[in-house]
PDB file of C-alpha atoms in Angstrom:
ATOM      1  CA  VAL A   1       1.091  20.586 -15.762  1.00  0.00           C
ATOM      2  CA  GLN A   2       2.916  17.720 -14.074  1.00  0.00           C
ATOM      3  CA  LEU A   3       2.251  16.874 -10.444  1.00  0.00           C
ATOM      4  CA  GLN A   4       4.491  15.150  -7.909  1.00  0.00           C
ATOM      5  CA  ALA A   5       2.965  14.104  -4.607  1.00  0.00           C
ATOM      6  CA  SER A   6       4.957  13.252  -1.510  1.00  0.00           C
ATOM      7  CA  GLY A   7       4.702  12.991   2.252  1.00  0.00           C
ATOM      8  CA  GLY A   8       2.830   9.760   2.784  1.00  0.00           C
ATOM      9  CA  GLY A   9       3.837   7.266   5.405  1.00  0.00           C
ATOM     10  CA  LEU A  10       2.825   5.173   8.398  1.00  0.00           C
ATOM     11  CA  VAL A  11       1.310   6.935  11.385  1.00  0.00           C
ATOM     12  CA  GLN A  12      -0.619   5.884  14.457  1.00  0.00           C
ATOM     13  CA  ALA A  13      -4.243   6.820  14.891  1.00  0.00           C
ATOM     14  CA  GLY A  14      -4.515  10.345  16.224  1.00  0.00           C
ATOM     15  CA  GLY A  15      -1.294  11.391  14.551  1.00  0.00           C
ATOM     16  CA  SER A  16      -0.597  13.872  11.787  1.00  0.00           C
ATOM     17  CA  LEU A  17       0.959  13.950   8.345  1.00  0.00           C
ATOM     18  CA  ARG A  18       1.461  16.657   5.758  1.00  0.00           C
ATOM     19  CA  LEU A  19       1.275  15.807   2.087  1.00  0.00           C
ATOM     20  CA  SER A  20       2.792  18.006  -0.584  1.00  0.00           C
ATOM     21  CA  CYS A  21       2.102  18.219  -4.287  1.00  0.00           C
ATOM     22  CA  ALA A  22       4.625  20.080  -6.418  1.00  0.00           C
ATOM     23  CA  ALA A  23       3.508  21.253  -9.842  1.00  0.00           C
ATOM     24  CA  SER A  24       5.504  22.135 -12.901  1.00  0.00           C
ATOM     25  CA  GLY A  25       4.668  25.052 -15.135  1.00  0.00           C
ATOM     26  CA  ARG A  26       4.301  28.791 -14.805  1.00  0.00           C
ATOM     27  CA  THR A  27       0.537  29.037 -14.451  1.00  0.00           C
ATOM     28  CA  PHE A  28       0.028  27.053 -11.259  1.00  0.00           C
ATOM     29  CA  SER A  29      -2.027  29.848  -9.724  1.00  0.00           C
ATOM     30  CA  SER A  30      -4.628  29.396 -12.477  1.00  0.00           C
ATOM     31  CA  TYR A  31      -5.423  25.820 -11.499  1.00  0.00           C
ATOM     32  CA  ASP A  32      -7.925  24.505  -9.055  1.00  0.00           C
ATOM     33  CA  MET A  33      -6.120  21.895  -6.981  1.00  0.00           C
ATOM     34  CA  ALA A  34      -7.554  18.913  -5.165  1.00  0.00           C
ATOM     35  CA  TRP A  35      -6.736  15.780  -3.245  1.00  0.00           C
ATOM     36  CA  PHE A  36      -8.524  12.493  -3.809  1.00  0.00           C
ATOM     37  CA  ARG A  37      -7.905   9.180  -2.135  1.00  0.00           C
ATOM     38  CA  GLN A  38      -8.451   5.537  -2.921  1.00  0.00           C
ATOM     39  CA  ALA A  39      -8.510   2.802  -0.330  1.00  0.00           C
ATOM     40  CA  PRO A  40      -7.935  -0.842  -1.276  1.00  0.00           C
ATOM     41  CA  GLY A  41     -10.998  -2.273  -2.940  1.00  0.00           C
ATOM     42  CA  LYS A  42     -12.802   1.065  -3.001  1.00  0.00           C
ATOM     43  CA  GLU A  43     -13.438   3.750  -5.558  1.00  0.00           C
ATOM     44  CA  ARG A  44     -11.456   6.958  -5.639  1.00  0.00           C
ATOM     45  CA  GLU A  45     -13.137   9.597  -3.500  1.00  0.00           C
ATOM     46  CA  PHE A  46     -12.904  13.352  -3.177  1.00  0.00           C
ATOM     47  CA  VAL A  47     -11.108  14.680  -0.118  1.00  0.00           C
ATOM     48  CA  VAL A  48     -10.627  18.427  -0.533  1.00  0.00           C
ATOM     49  CA  ALA A  49     -10.161  21.135  -3.145  1.00  0.00           C
ATOM     50  CA  ILE A  50      -8.901  24.693  -3.282  1.00  0.00           C
ATOM     51  CA  ARG A  51      -9.910  27.116  -5.998  1.00  0.00           C
ATOM     52  CA  SER A  52      -7.479  29.068  -8.120  1.00  0.00           C
ATOM     53  CA  THR A  53      -9.259  32.346  -7.656  1.00  0.00           C
ATOM     54  CA  GLY A  54      -9.862  33.462  -4.098  1.00  0.00           C
ATOM     55  CA  GLY A  55      -8.585  30.247  -2.568  1.00  0.00           C
ATOM     56  CA  SER A  56     -11.984  28.972  -1.454  1.00  0.00           C
ATOM     57  CA  THR A  57     -11.815  25.472  -0.036  1.00  0.00           C
ATOM     58  CA  TYR A  58     -14.202  22.520  -0.157  1.00  0.00           C
ATOM     59  CA  TYR A  59     -13.982  19.468   2.084  1.00  0.00           C
ATOM     60  CA  ALA A  60     -15.525  16.041   2.203  1.00  0.00           C
ATOM     61  CA  ASP A  61     -17.595  15.659   5.355  1.00  0.00           C
ATOM     62  CA  SER A  62     -15.393  12.781   6.476  1.00  0.00           C
ATOM     63  CA  VAL A  63     -12.323  15.019   6.812  1.00  0.00           C
ATOM     64  CA  LYS A  64     -13.844  18.378   7.712  1.00  0.00           C
ATOM     65  CA  GLY A  65     -12.249  19.793  10.830  1.00  0.00           C
ATOM     66  CA  ARG A  66      -9.281  17.421  10.629  1.00  0.00           C
ATOM     67  CA  PHE A  67      -7.685  18.126   7.245  1.00  0.00           C
ATOM     68  CA  THR A  68      -6.561  21.477   5.854  1.00  0.00           C
ATOM     69  CA  ILE A  69      -5.603  22.268   2.289  1.00  0.00           C
ATOM     70  CA  SER A  70      -3.398  25.216   1.409  1.00  0.00           C
ATOM     71  CA  ARG A  71      -1.391  26.403  -1.545  1.00  0.00           C
ATOM     72  CA  ASP A  72       1.771  28.381  -2.062  1.00  0.00           C
ATOM     73  CA  ASN A  73       1.641  29.780  -5.578  1.00  0.00           C
ATOM     74  CA  ALA A  74       5.197  31.091  -5.310  1.00  0.00           C
ATOM     75  CA  LYS A  75       6.391  27.519  -4.780  1.00  0.00           C
ATOM     76  CA  ASN A  76       3.892  25.864  -7.153  1.00  0.00           C
ATOM     77  CA  THR A  77       2.878  23.599  -4.308  1.00  0.00           C
ATOM     78  CA  VAL A  78      -0.322  22.527  -2.627  1.00  0.00           C
ATOM     79  CA  TYR A  79      -0.331  20.992   0.836  1.00  0.00           C
ATOM     80  CA  LEU A  80      -2.666  18.735   2.752  1.00  0.00           C
ATOM     81  CA  GLN A  81      -2.264  18.886   6.523  1.00  0.00           C
ATOM     82  CA  MET A  82      -3.919  15.847   8.048  1.00  0.00           C
ATOM     83  CA  ASN A  83      -4.550  15.803  11.789  1.00  0.00           C
ATOM     84  CA  SER A  84      -6.383  13.389  14.067  1.00  0.00           C
ATOM     85  CA  LEU A  85      -5.864  10.624  11.555  1.00  0.00           C
ATOM     86  CA  LYS A  86      -8.061   7.567  11.717  1.00  0.00           C
ATOM     87  CA  PRO A  87      -7.519   4.038  10.363  1.00  0.00           C
ATOM     88  CA  GLU A  88     -10.251   4.725   7.805  1.00  0.00           C
ATOM     89  CA  ASP A  89      -8.055   7.480   6.346  1.00  0.00           C
ATOM     90  CA  THR A  90      -5.699   4.777   5.073  1.00  0.00           C
ATOM     91  CA  ALA A  91      -5.467   5.120   1.289  1.00  0.00           C
ATOM     92  CA  ASP A  92      -3.389   6.209  -1.639  1.00  0.00           C
ATOM     93  CA  TYR A  93      -3.694   9.979  -1.852  1.00  0.00           C
ATOM     94  CA  TYR A  94      -3.623  11.677  -5.253  1.00  0.00           C
ATOM     95  CA  CYS A  95      -3.297  15.338  -6.071  1.00  0.00           C
ATOM     96  CA  ALA A  96      -5.099  16.646  -9.095  1.00  0.00           C
ATOM     97  CA  ALA A  97      -5.346  19.871 -11.071  1.00  0.00           C
ATOM     98  CA  ARG A  98      -7.864  21.440 -13.402  1.00  0.00           C
ATOM     99  CA  ILE A  99      -8.399  24.732 -15.147  1.00  0.00           C
ATOM    100  CA  GLY A 100     -11.425  26.524 -16.498  1.00  0.00           C
ATOM    101  CA  LYS A 101     -14.033  24.345 -14.803  1.00  0.00           C
ATOM    102  CA  ILE A 102     -17.160  25.429 -12.992  1.00  0.00           C
ATOM    103  CA  LEU A 103     -17.440  25.315  -9.224  1.00  0.00           C
ATOM    104  CA  ALA A 104     -20.284  22.796  -9.290  1.00  0.00           C
ATOM    105  CA  THR A 105     -17.927  20.045 -10.482  1.00  0.00           C
ATOM    106  CA  VAL A 106     -15.098  20.661  -8.020  1.00  0.00           C
ATOM    107  CA  ARG A 107     -15.746  17.361  -6.229  1.00  0.00           C
ATOM    108  CA  PHE A 108     -15.823  15.243  -9.383  1.00  0.00           C
ATOM    109  CA  ALA A 109     -12.653  13.369 -10.321  1.00  0.00           C
ATOM    110  CA  GLY A 110     -13.641  13.461 -13.971  1.00  0.00           C
ATOM    111  CA  SER A 111     -13.294  17.241 -14.041  1.00  0.00           C
ATOM    112  CA  TYR A 112      -9.567  17.046 -13.271  1.00  0.00           C
ATOM    113  CA  ALA A 113      -7.284  16.565 -16.253  1.00  0.00           C
ATOM    114  CA  TYR A 114      -3.973  16.321 -14.434  1.00  0.00           C
ATOM    115  CA  TRP A 115      -3.012  13.796 -11.792  1.00  0.00           C
ATOM    116  CA  GLY A 116       0.020  13.044  -9.726  1.00  0.00           C
ATOM    117  CA  GLN A 117       1.112   9.603  -8.659  1.00  0.00           C
ATOM    118  CA  GLY A 118      -0.333   8.373  -5.402  1.00  0.00           C
ATOM    119  CA  THR A 119       1.331   8.670  -2.049  1.00  0.00           C
ATOM    120  CA  LEU A 120       0.358   6.011   0.464  1.00  0.00           C
ATOM    121  CA  VAL A 121      -0.952   6.975   3.874  1.00  0.00           C
ATOM    122  CA  THR A 122      -1.330   4.154   6.375  1.00  0.00           C
ATOM    123  CA  VAL A 123      -2.937   4.809   9.747  1.00  0.00           C
ATOM    124  CA  SER A 124      -2.536   2.074  12.315  1.00  0.00           C
ATOM    125  CA  SER A 125      -4.991   1.547  15.152  1.00  0.00           C
TER     126      SER A 125
END
């Protein structure tokens, strides 16, 4: 599967952005999808994931209550709605996909085989 992320930009603190990740292929609904982010000088970190089956979602504590992941299997797209943005949310955001992995590893970047290019989100104070 190939992934194409979009929607990043510059926003003031407290503002909102919606990221999109469009996937190629006919089996998108079979993939767990996730967003990770990497700030300058920091390691890539898990943000949120949505399971293929049932659509259960998993959030990092730092974004819980502010970010929402959703997927539209008819459009082969996953979305990340980001509200109440903070300067510490500034990072490159990456979408990722995996298939056939256990739930316990959903937060681990190494369990995702497919990655999109990053889309930069900059939150000004």
